[in-house]
Amino acid sequence: MQTVQNTTTFRTAVLSVVKHSYVPLGVASHPRFELVVVADDDSQPEWVHERNSLFADQMSIPYVRDVQRALADYDVQVAVVSSEAERHCDLSVRAAQAGLHVVQDKPMSTKLSECDRLVEAIQANQVKFLLWNRNHLPALIEARRAIQDGAIGQPYAMHLDFYFSKDAGPPKGSRKPGDAPINWLQRQRDAHADGSDGGVGAQPMGELQIEGIYPLAYLHMLSGWEVERVYTHTAAQFHQANVDNEVDDLASVTLEMKGGFLGTLAIGRIGAASHPDIGEIKVHILGTRGALVISEARPEVSVYYRGQPATEFRNIRVANDNDYQLMDNFARAIDGNGETDLDAPTGRTITAVVEAAIESGRTGKPVDVV
Amino acid sequence: MIRLAVVGSNPSAPISIFDPGRLLRATCVAVAHADLAGARETATALGTRVTFTSWDQLVQQHAEGFDAVLIQAPLESRAELVQQAAAAGKHVLVEGPLAASTDLADQATEACQAAAVHLMVGHEMRFLPSNMAVAQALKSGRLGEPALLRIHHWLPADTTATFPPDPTGDAYHAVTIGHLAGEIDLANWLFQGLPTRVYGKARSSSTVQSDSSSDTQLKDYDYFQLHLAYPCDGMALIDRTTALPAGANYFSLSLIGTTGAAYADDHNNMHLAYRGGPPTAIRGVQGDGHLLTQVQEFVDAIHEDRDPVVTGRDGQAAVRVAEAAIESMMTGRPVVLD
């Protein structure tokens, strides 16, 4: 039987693009999504407008300093939100209230209450929501297939390593007496050039908050387990900005799941010197009939040459179709075929796990996830 | 030349698996074990013909003929054997863990101190070439201070493990210490100290259970995970299972330091075999050389009249942390160590 493929194109508004542009570019990688306008609130500071304007110029689309007007004037069906983290949910809520489907950068928010507001808006307006993730990387697809095929029986424990071997400004201990503490937002703005501004925003965020969504989304996709309780150690071991702003750059988490399943998460921004590539990112899964050890980076190709810059990755990931697959899933969800890979309630749940983990790290006690 | 006697002749025990021809400044002179056939098998492998059927017989008939003992015995009897060896004035290398409880470990350690003999605990994972390379990188200062240690150690079920005829909670407690102490010692060694907080979880791989635990439920557990906090914001995650299907085990150790990192992972050391269908991974093995290194360290420590790399205090510490982990598993709460 031949199926008829839906070819409807979704006109898409980019609501703020102050972080990396990888999310809107990822959206545009799918032929059914067309970026038609960049928009943000006029009240935003000038550096925000500069970045938005730059991206609009690169894409040869207009930049409008009025979100509501852009949504009304450009006949858009989808919004892509890639602002500072603390503005994520508000922009997404406004898009949902305007009847737009929403693709949003991670983390979902810096506040659980904002996630709740977004979940409610998505449901009330019957639109689709996708929280950006890496679940379609080839290694994760292989892992999911192996589990679904029963290769290791019933999984009972899962361990996640998510180390980004990136620097984040001056190393810990570099602040001299009398120097002012590093301003988080300024540091993130400065980091834009080298792409290490994942925590852009006025509110400081640790690695758990910035990147925790990725490995916890792996856990959700591979197992469907629900985290009930966490126990965490956190530290600022590497970067002066994290020390000055009292947020972690390294954390270990014990994950206790409903049904008695167990797991752990090791996460950190461990410095560029600590790995030849982007970092050690692995998933270890134990099952009743075997085990899986998965490297998120594979497949990859190694390239070495005379005069190679020290900062260049030696191993290049290949066959990465994550962006397209995420958007294909999103398009099918809009067409009426189920939920997205990482919908708003799941994103909210993951944010709650992160929040509990941070609380546990602060108190030294296990914390229930609410 | 140090004259070694082996007590307990389990041919698969790690203490006595080494090529005696490669051991420097020491020789094996006797083996004592209740199973005479087993004793002879071990004695032959170690280049001696002198065998005894018990420790008592060895001491009574051959006390002047040896200087040190290598003890490989069930965990429940190790501490007592260590004390007897110390009383006889013999240096001791005892299979790890040192004892079935912290109290027994204390008694064994104190007995050796009182007798002025050297006590080394055979936590052989310290001597694995990959782990030694990590430790050397750390010691050199290139990695900075240890920040996050991650160990995965997965093994197939040990079908040779036996319990006493009428096992009690204490027996299961001891078996659990046996599961945990090796990796704990490795973590303590790399962090050069004891953890300040211990959080432990355990499960049966076949029947995932609720959090309620008891000593007798320990017998069902074949999966353990530990979460340790060390001074200076150090942390360690350790998971260990004995529920892999029969076949090869898996070991992975990664150490994130404040200025660098080291990754010693079986995953990165695999060969491939193509025999139709998907390829099969063949692990690059590190051999048994680390067991010779361990015995050589013991011999060298005696010659040089210094502490061995793994002291009785280290052995006691591993048992103490394992007991804290068991307490945490039982209560569901982290345990704070002084």
XYZ file of C-alpha atoms in Angstrom:
708
model
C 0.000 0.000 0.000
C 1.306 3.396 -0.903
C 1.113 6.082 1.748
C 0.546 9.685 0.890
C 3.176 11.893 2.474
C 1.986 15.168 3.925
C 3.982 17.963 2.324
C 2.432 20.922 4.105
C 5.101 23.454 4.921
C 5.024 25.131 8.327
C 5.912 28.790 8.356
C 8.099 29.266 11.380
C 8.937 32.231 13.570
C 12.207 32.311 15.491
C 11.450 33.874 18.866
C 14.811 35.103 20.062
C 18.045 33.464 19.016
C 20.529 34.718 21.561
C 22.177 31.375 22.235
C 23.614 29.099 19.594
C 21.619 29.105 16.411
C 21.652 25.317 16.285
C 17.991 24.945 17.216
C 16.500 27.196 14.514
C 18.995 25.786 12.020
C 17.996 22.290 13.111
C 14.362 23.179 12.510
C 15.225 24.537 9.071
C 17.019 21.288 8.188
C 13.630 19.704 7.543
C 11.950 20.697 4.274
C 8.567 21.083 5.921
C 9.726 23.955 8.127
C 10.467 27.367 6.661
C 11.941 30.125 8.810
C 10.130 33.312 7.834
C 10.780 35.806 10.611
C 12.866 36.452 13.708
C 11.131 38.300 16.521
C 11.723 39.453 20.071
C 10.365 41.959 22.526
C 11.411 45.516 21.960
C 12.210 45.865 25.659
C 15.129 43.459 25.393
C 18.661 44.851 25.760
C 20.561 45.872 22.686
C 22.916 42.855 22.652
C 19.866 40.615 22.291
C 18.615 42.624 19.331
C 22.060 42.512 17.758
C 22.150 38.728 17.867
C 18.605 38.374 16.632
C 19.275 40.788 13.831
C 22.477 39.022 12.837
C 20.710 35.687 12.548
C 17.863 37.247 10.566
C 20.409 38.720 8.152
C 22.134 35.361 7.795
C 18.831 33.725 6.923
C 17.691 36.649 4.743
C 14.481 37.042 6.721
C 13.142 40.101 8.600
C 13.711 40.868 12.261
C 10.712 42.315 14.085
C 11.090 43.914 17.536
C 7.574 42.965 18.536
C 6.658 39.326 19.133
C 2.905 39.703 18.982
C 3.043 41.702 15.778
C 5.359 39.194 14.114
C 3.066 36.310 15.023
C 0.078 38.214 13.655
C 1.670 39.540 10.473
C 3.681 36.586 9.154
C 1.082 33.813 9.070
C 3.222 31.422 11.121
C 2.213 28.032 12.503
C 5.361 27.175 14.447
C 7.604 29.047 16.864
C 11.220 28.232 17.690
C 12.362 29.597 21.031
C 16.081 29.944 21.733
C 16.323 32.799 24.188
C 18.003 33.030 27.576
C 16.778 30.120 29.704
C 14.729 32.246 32.059
C 12.659 33.563 29.119
C 12.124 30.171 27.442
C 8.776 29.317 28.930
C 7.295 32.786 28.708
C 7.983 33.035 24.979
C 6.703 29.485 24.469
C 3.532 30.201 26.441
C 2.855 33.294 24.355
C 3.399 31.309 21.156
C 1.084 28.535 22.366
C -1.565 31.064 23.306
C -1.329 32.395 19.766
C -2.077 28.865 18.539
C 1.459 28.027 17.414
C 3.223 24.727 17.829
C 6.483 25.226 19.698
C 10.046 23.936 19.444
C 12.075 25.123 22.421
C 15.732 25.028 23.295
C 16.880 23.433 26.553
C 16.753 23.742 29.496
C 12.999 23.935 29.701
C 13.214 26.665 32.335
C 15.050 27.825 35.414
C 11.806 27.500 37.398
C 9.475 24.537 37.753
C 6.521 26.905 38.093
C 7.256 28.212 34.595
C 7.259 24.631 33.279
C 3.834 24.110 34.845
C 2.555 27.238 33.170
C 3.862 26.029 29.828
C 2.375 22.528 30.190
C -0.971 24.132 30.903
C -0.720 26.476 27.903
C 0.232 23.662 25.538
C -2.683 21.543 26.686
C -5.181 24.399 26.763
C -4.357 25.489 23.230
C -4.019 21.951 21.860
C -0.684 22.597 20.191
C 2.429 20.436 20.019
C 5.620 21.101 21.932
C 9.102 19.700 21.396
C 11.942 20.248 23.844
C 15.194 20.023 21.893
C 17.159 16.854 22.620
C 19.718 14.404 21.243
C 17.626 11.240 21.337
C 18.007 10.604 17.613
C 21.785 10.352 17.596
C 22.771 7.075 15.915
C 24.137 5.463 19.081
C 20.944 6.159 20.982
C 18.836 4.740 18.189
C 20.982 1.582 18.257
C 20.599 1.330 22.017
C 16.851 1.723 21.836
C 16.598 -0.892 19.112
C 18.716 -3.362 21.081
C 16.541 -2.923 24.146
C 13.324 -3.199 22.170
C 14.629 -6.342 20.495
C 15.198 -7.859 23.911
C 18.968 -8.102 23.490
C 19.595 -7.655 27.213
C 16.251 -8.764 28.638
C 14.513 -6.400 31.033
C 16.787 -3.465 31.926
C 17.156 -2.928 35.667
C 19.881 -0.299 35.969
C 21.132 2.517 33.770
C 24.175 4.712 34.152
C 24.675 7.935 32.257
C 27.925 9.818 31.735
C 27.599 13.268 30.220
C 30.875 15.110 30.347
C 31.428 18.096 28.092
C 35.141 18.713 27.774
C 34.797 22.398 27.203
C 36.306 25.301 29.022
C 34.125 28.009 30.487
C 36.275 31.036 30.979
C 39.087 31.424 33.500
C 39.918 28.278 35.494
C 39.008 27.912 39.144
C 41.453 29.710 41.386
C 42.359 32.332 38.808
C 40.590 35.239 40.488
C 43.090 37.518 42.146
C 42.477 39.247 45.476
C 40.430 42.348 44.905
C 39.056 41.171 41.567
C 35.291 41.308 41.210
C 33.449 38.010 40.876
C 32.713 37.007 37.308
C 29.365 38.287 36.107
C 27.463 35.280 34.812
C 25.626 36.976 31.964
C 28.688 38.838 30.765
C 30.703 35.625 30.819
C 28.012 33.855 28.784
C 27.875 36.703 26.307
C 31.646 36.565 25.916
C 31.431 32.814 25.381
C 29.114 33.122 22.416
C 32.017 33.213 19.982
C 33.248 29.742 20.889
C 29.795 28.246 21.462
C 30.259 27.584 25.172
C 27.375 29.837 26.163
C 24.890 27.070 26.868
C 23.991 28.768 30.123
C 23.228 32.171 28.631
C 20.950 34.261 30.792
C 21.000 36.482 33.821
C 20.411 33.609 36.219
C 23.499 31.427 36.815
C 23.007 27.749 36.037
C 25.146 24.720 36.771
C 25.783 21.829 34.433
C 22.946 19.832 35.936
C 20.557 22.573 34.944
C 22.092 23.391 31.564
C 22.788 19.920 30.201
C 20.953 17.493 32.501
C 18.044 17.377 30.085
C 20.098 15.409 27.545
C 21.087 12.337 29.575
C 17.800 12.325 31.464
C 16.009 12.357 28.124
C 18.088 9.286 27.183
C 16.871 7.597 30.349
C 13.292 8.465 29.519
C 13.539 7.306 25.919
C 15.418 4.071 26.615
C 13.491 2.932 29.658
C 10.388 5.004 30.258
C 11.317 4.871 33.944
C 9.987 7.520 36.280
C 12.537 8.990 38.682
C 11.128 9.087 42.202
C 14.088 10.074 44.331
C 17.583 11.433 43.841
C 20.737 11.753 45.899
C 23.391 14.135 44.621
C 26.865 15.476 45.161
C 27.741 18.692 43.377
C 30.900 20.739 43.141
C 32.470 23.642 41.302
C 35.842 22.133 40.451
C 36.914 23.665 37.188
C 35.706 27.134 36.310
C 35.929 30.422 38.194
C 32.578 31.575 36.812
C 30.894 28.589 38.447
C 32.717 29.190 41.734
C 31.845 32.879 41.770
C 28.204 32.229 40.964
C 27.850 29.214 43.268
C 26.693 26.760 40.626
C 28.030 23.299 39.898
C 30.292 22.293 37.057
C 30.422 18.668 38.216
C 27.741 16.474 39.714
C 26.970 12.853 40.476
C 23.414 11.712 41.004
C 21.891 8.491 42.279
C 18.588 7.911 40.498
C 15.894 5.816 42.167
C 13.063 4.925 39.870
C 9.497 3.800 40.329
C 9.405 0.018 40.251
C 12.750 -0.318 41.994
C 14.937 0.400 38.966
C 18.207 2.141 39.703
C 20.669 4.374 37.930
C 23.229 7.124 38.172
C 24.218 10.247 36.328
C 27.703 11.745 36.150
C 27.734 15.140 34.522
C 30.202 17.964 34.214
C 31.881 20.626 32.153
C 35.292 19.191 32.780
C 37.588 21.372 30.701
C 38.935 21.064 27.185
C 42.080 19.314 28.359
C 40.195 16.340 29.712
C 39.104 14.652 26.514
C 40.254 14.719 22.883
C 36.744 15.456 21.605
C 33.540 16.975 22.890
C 33.625 14.730 25.934
C 32.973 11.284 27.339
C 29.282 10.625 26.835
C 28.228 7.068 27.552
C 25.277 4.966 28.539
C 25.716 1.741 30.513
C 22.631 -0.446 30.776
C 22.241 -3.643 32.772
C 19.486 -6.079 31.941
C 18.310 -9.448 33.134
C 19.948 -11.186 30.197
C 22.927 -8.993 29.407
C 24.238 -5.460 29.248
C 24.918 -2.635 26.826
C 27.776 -0.149 26.739
C 27.020 2.706 24.371
C 29.232 5.597 23.317
C 27.106 8.516 22.193
C 29.828 9.739 19.830
C 29.848 6.694 17.578
C 30.043 6.337 14.652
C 32.949 8.714 14.273
C 35.964 9.227 12.048
C 39.412 10.162 13.346
C 41.342 12.861 11.528
C 44.882 13.881 12.463
C 47.249 16.123 10.585
C 50.382 18.183 10.924
C 49.666 21.612 12.383
C 46.270 20.569 13.698
C 44.959 23.182 16.143
C 44.908 21.960 19.716
C 41.268 22.896 20.061
C 40.112 20.954 17.017
C 38.289 17.708 17.711
C 40.278 14.716 16.462
C 37.194 12.587 16.043
C 34.365 13.706 13.825
C 30.881 12.380 14.391
C 29.266 11.024 11.254
C 25.824 9.852 10.150
C 24.207 12.264 12.580
C 20.618 12.773 11.494
C 19.340 14.032 14.839
C 18.015 17.400 13.681
C 16.041 16.019 10.772
C 14.621 13.132 12.772
C 13.521 15.418 15.604
C 11.722 17.685 13.191
C 10.251 14.793 11.265
C 8.812 13.508 14.524
C 7.507 16.993 15.277
C 5.897 17.314 11.855
C 4.192 13.944 12.236
C 2.934 14.959 15.659
C 1.409 18.103 14.173
C -0.120 16.017 11.403
C -1.952 14.154 14.112
C 0.271 11.167 14.693
C 0.816 11.166 18.425
C 3.093 13.109 20.731
C 6.538 14.541 20.132
C 9.755 12.862 21.238
C 10.055 15.137 24.241
C 6.760 16.800 25.017
C 5.955 19.424 27.625
C 4.912 17.101 30.489
C 8.078 15.016 30.012
C 10.212 18.147 29.895
C 8.564 19.331 33.059
C 9.255 15.970 34.722
C 12.921 16.129 33.755
C 13.153 19.676 35.082
C 11.688 18.421 38.360
C 14.374 15.718 38.542
C 17.070 18.333 37.964
C 15.564 20.624 40.587
C 15.433 17.782 43.116
C 19.027 16.840 42.297
C 20.214 20.393 42.909
C 18.314 20.451 46.193
C 19.868 17.142 47.220
C 23.323 18.450 46.386
C 22.655 21.479 48.560
C 21.276 19.564 51.549
C 23.256 16.325 51.361
C 20.037 14.335 51.658
C 17.966 12.256 49.255
C 15.135 14.310 47.781
C 11.812 13.100 46.381
C 10.941 14.291 42.894
C 7.653 16.186 42.799
C 65.330 -14.376 50.466
C 61.844 -14.296 51.960
C 60.361 -17.766 52.438
C 56.631 -17.769 51.759
C 54.005 -20.244 52.942
C 50.585 -20.302 51.315
C 47.660 -20.972 53.621
C 44.542 -22.126 51.856
C 45.002 -23.679 48.463
C 42.034 -22.626 46.405
C 43.655 -22.905 42.968
C 41.595 -19.996 41.667
C 42.398 -17.663 44.559
C 44.238 -14.641 43.218
C 46.907 -14.548 45.907
C 48.724 -17.639 44.688
C 48.416 -17.167 40.935
C 51.885 -16.047 39.941
C 54.927 -17.465 38.257
C 57.337 -18.281 41.103
C 60.242 -18.079 38.676
C 59.582 -14.358 38.206
C 59.333 -13.507 41.903
C 62.448 -11.673 43.113
C 64.034 -12.154 46.527
C 61.397 -14.660 47.651
C 60.484 -18.275 47.231
C 57.510 -20.375 48.103
C 58.435 -23.076 50.582
C 55.160 -24.610 51.818
C 51.432 -24.836 51.271
C 48.880 -25.619 53.986
C 45.264 -26.531 53.372
C 42.771 -29.104 54.581
C 42.395 -30.479 51.090
C 45.744 -32.203 50.568
C 45.180 -32.717 46.840
C 44.480 -29.039 46.420
C 47.503 -28.193 48.544
C 49.720 -30.322 46.335
C 48.318 -28.737 43.195
C 49.082 -25.252 44.498
C 52.485 -26.346 45.816
C 53.459 -27.784 42.448
C 52.429 -24.574 40.681
C 54.529 -22.552 43.133
C 57.592 -24.775 42.937
C 57.541 -26.583 46.282
C 56.639 -30.033 47.497
C 56.108 -29.210 51.159
C 52.457 -29.455 52.101
C 50.478 -29.493 55.307
C 46.824 -30.151 56.004
C 46.321 -27.241 58.392
C 47.745 -23.989 59.643
C 48.377 -25.602 63.040
C 50.384 -28.381 61.433
C 52.380 -25.874 59.399
C 53.301 -23.861 62.491
C 53.997 -26.849 64.708
C 56.190 -28.687 62.221
C 57.682 -25.973 60.079
C 57.641 -22.736 62.079
C 61.299 -21.985 61.453
C 60.999 -22.784 57.775
C 59.072 -19.749 56.580
C 59.015 -15.987 57.152
C 55.694 -14.874 55.724
C 52.288 -16.240 54.776
C 49.950 -15.676 51.892
C 46.441 -16.247 53.273
C 43.653 -17.185 50.908
C 40.751 -18.370 52.985
C 37.006 -17.838 53.342
C 36.267 -14.317 54.520
C 34.871 -15.504 57.842
C 38.197 -17.041 58.877
C 40.682 -14.553 57.430
C 40.973 -12.228 60.421
C 41.599 -15.115 62.812
C 44.264 -16.581 60.536
C 45.955 -13.189 60.321
C 46.066 -12.992 64.117
C 47.509 -16.487 64.374
C 50.154 -15.696 61.795
C 51.053 -12.505 63.632
C 51.308 -14.446 66.891
C 53.754 -16.761 65.157
C 55.796 -13.740 64.055
C 55.030 -14.108 60.359
C 54.434 -11.297 57.896
C 51.038 -11.528 56.224
C 49.571 -10.973 52.782
C 45.890 -11.775 53.090
C 43.325 -11.970 50.337
C 40.950 -8.974 50.358
C 38.686 -8.020 51.988
C 40.630 -8.235 55.224
C 37.730 -9.345 57.402
C 33.994 -9.821 57.636
C 33.554 -6.826 59.937
C 35.326 -3.639 60.977
C 35.887 -5.037 64.467
C 37.569 -8.145 63.123
C 39.646 -6.029 60.753
C 40.747 -3.894 63.711
C 41.737 -6.958 65.669
C 43.751 -8.364 62.772
C 45.520 -5.069 62.166
C 46.301 -4.526 65.837
C 47.657 -8.058 66.165
C 50.125 -7.415 63.360
C 51.155 -4.081 64.835
C 51.703 -5.663 68.236
C 53.799 -8.422 66.717
C 55.736 -5.943 64.550
C 55.028 -7.893 61.377
C 54.001 -6.431 58.043
C 50.367 -6.827 57.031
C 49.293 -6.338 53.433
C 45.754 -6.791 52.121
C 45.369 -8.276 48.681
C 43.187 -5.744 46.947
C 44.595 -6.771 43.610
C 42.623 -4.267 41.541
C 45.165 -1.657 42.613
C 47.779 -3.612 40.691
C 45.859 -3.993 37.444
C 48.052 -2.269 34.807
C 45.232 0.035 33.672
C 44.460 1.140 37.215
C 48.136 1.640 37.998
C 48.426 3.858 34.922
C 45.525 5.971 36.159
C 47.041 6.173 39.643
C 50.419 7.173 38.231
C 48.846 9.916 36.123
C 47.071 11.184 39.227
C 50.182 10.972 41.380
C 52.187 12.894 38.788
C 49.853 15.832 39.298
C 48.841 15.955 35.643
C 45.188 15.297 36.461
C 45.055 17.732 39.361
C 42.992 16.648 42.334
C 40.593 13.693 41.932
C 37.080 15.040 41.438
C 34.760 12.308 40.169
C 35.580 8.619 40.008
C 33.287 6.258 38.130
C 33.676 2.468 38.307
C 31.573 -0.139 36.556
C 32.432 -3.722 37.454
C 30.175 -6.345 35.976
C 30.743 -10.039 36.452
C 28.898 -13.226 35.657
C 27.358 -15.086 38.561
C 29.935 -16.895 40.696
C 28.623 -20.440 40.613
C 31.385 -21.605 42.950
C 30.314 -19.307 45.795
C 29.051 -21.249 48.787
C 27.314 -20.316 52.013
C 27.621 -22.130 55.340
C 25.103 -24.981 55.787
C 22.798 -22.763 57.845
C 23.559 -19.230 56.685
C 22.670 -16.308 58.906
C 22.348 -12.601 58.309
C 26.009 -12.326 59.277
C 26.991 -14.648 56.455
C 25.124 -12.558 53.902
C 26.599 -9.423 55.465
C 30.060 -10.903 54.916
C 29.291 -11.860 51.335
C 28.122 -8.309 50.646
C 31.337 -6.924 52.088
C 33.105 -9.293 49.747
C 31.198 -7.765 46.844
C 31.979 -4.166 47.728
C 35.361 -3.898 49.412
C 37.583 -4.196 46.342
C 36.084 -1.265 44.473
C 35.852 0.761 47.683
C 39.540 0.210 48.331
C 40.301 1.363 44.803
C 38.309 4.546 45.372
C 39.895 5.178 48.784
C 43.322 4.705 47.248
C 42.736 7.129 44.402
C 41.243 9.733 46.748
C 43.938 9.002 49.366
C 41.440 8.832 52.193
C 38.043 7.771 53.379
C 34.697 9.061 52.163
C 32.778 11.347 54.461
C 29.352 10.153 53.298
C 28.180 6.845 51.888
C 24.948 6.163 50.042
C 24.224 2.634 48.890
C 21.510 0.931 46.922
C 21.123 -2.753 46.104
C 18.767 -4.849 44.048
C 18.172 -8.327 42.842
C 18.556 -8.292 39.080
C 15.903 -10.927 38.608
C 13.251 -9.469 40.879
C 13.397 -5.741 41.256
C 12.287 -5.059 44.783
C 11.122 -2.259 46.977
C 13.428 -0.280 49.212
C 12.693 -2.250 52.373
C 15.758 -4.289 53.174
C 17.008 -6.653 55.800
C 20.120 -8.654 56.477
C 18.529 -11.780 55.074
C 17.417 -9.947 51.947
C 21.081 -9.262 51.279
C 21.275 -12.822 50.016
C 19.096 -11.905 47.039
C 21.102 -8.913 45.971
C 23.440 -9.267 43.034
C 23.488 -5.610 42.017
C 24.975 -2.806 44.105
C 25.614 0.850 43.522
C 27.531 3.141 45.813
C 27.707 6.903 45.906
C 30.591 8.222 47.964
C 31.542 11.758 48.962
C 35.214 12.444 49.619
C 36.859 15.504 51.153
C 37.486 18.523 48.912
C 34.275 17.879 46.975
C 35.475 14.551 45.613
C 32.814 12.045 44.640
C 32.615 8.469 43.394
C 29.966 6.342 41.732
C 30.473 2.583 41.797
C 28.181 -0.042 40.370
C 28.788 -3.746 40.595
C 26.749 -6.672 39.411
C 27.306 -10.393 39.528
C 24.449 -11.092 37.192
C 26.005 -10.965 33.751
C 25.398 -14.045 31.644
C 28.224 -16.601 31.846
C 31.311 -15.385 30.040
C 33.535 -12.333 30.168
C 33.319 -9.598 32.750
C 33.453 -5.843 32.146
C 35.495 -3.248 33.971
C 35.564 0.470 33.422
C 37.199 3.181 35.487
C 37.140 6.855 34.647
C 38.672 9.508 36.819
C 37.848 13.139 36.224
C 40.498 15.322 37.829
C 40.527 19.067 38.258
C 43.024 19.535 35.413
C 42.688 16.339 33.406
C 41.008 12.965 33.156
C 41.867 9.307 32.655
C 39.670 6.648 31.100
C 40.483 2.966 31.639
C 37.601 1.248 29.958
C 37.239 -2.229 28.518
C 34.932 -0.642 25.971
C 37.903 1.150 24.451
C 40.031 -1.995 24.323
C 38.042 -4.343 22.163
C 39.105 -6.376 19.146
C 36.586 -7.600 16.619
C 35.996 -11.063 15.202
C 33.933 -11.641 12.062
C 32.317 -15.039 11.828
C 29.118 -14.254 9.993
C 26.364 -12.055 11.362
C 27.263 -9.158 13.627
C 30.927 -8.995 14.682
C 31.905 -10.292 18.110
C 33.950 -8.164 20.469
C 37.051 -9.710 21.994
C 38.400 -7.884 24.991
C 42.063 -6.992 25.098
C 43.104 -8.707 28.323
C 45.639 -7.440 30.830
C 46.742 -10.894 31.945
C 47.620 -12.058 35.456
C 50.853 -10.109 35.801
C 49.289 -7.814 38.367
C 49.041 -10.734 40.794
C 52.811 -11.209 40.634
C 53.216 -7.458 41.111
C 51.090 -7.687 44.219
C 53.155 -10.455 45.819
C 56.370 -8.712 44.784
C 55.199 -5.545 46.544
C 54.639 -7.570 49.702
C 58.098 -9.112 49.464
C 59.737 -5.747 48.771
C 57.945 -4.136 51.717
C 59.334 -6.817 54.036
C 62.853 -6.420 52.654
C 62.714 -2.666 52.910
C 60.944 -2.733 56.268
C 58.255 -0.304 55.086
C 54.494 -0.301 54.819
C 53.200 -2.131 51.761
C 51.017 -0.271 49.268
C 47.891 -1.781 50.813
C 48.158 -1.733 54.584
C 45.971 -3.293 57.228
C 44.533 0.157 57.871
C 43.549 0.336 54.217
C 41.928 -3.071 54.502
C 40.059 -1.995 57.606
C 38.908 1.188 55.873
C 37.468 -0.723 52.929
C 35.504 -2.964 55.282
C 34.315 0.014 57.292
C 33.010 1.818 54.215
C 31.374 -1.391 52.960
C 29.583 -1.719 56.295
C 28.417 1.884 56.001
C 27.136 1.116 52.507
C 25.180 -1.857 53.831
C 23.721 0.314 56.581
C 22.690 2.868 53.962
C 21.091 0.134 51.846
C 19.100 -0.976 54.891
C 17.971 2.459 56.016
C 17.651 4.265 52.695
C 19.681 7.137 54.120
C 23.237 8.320 53.545
C 25.661 7.349 56.303
C 28.093 9.958 57.578
C 31.562 8.692 58.491
C 33.637 10.455 61.099
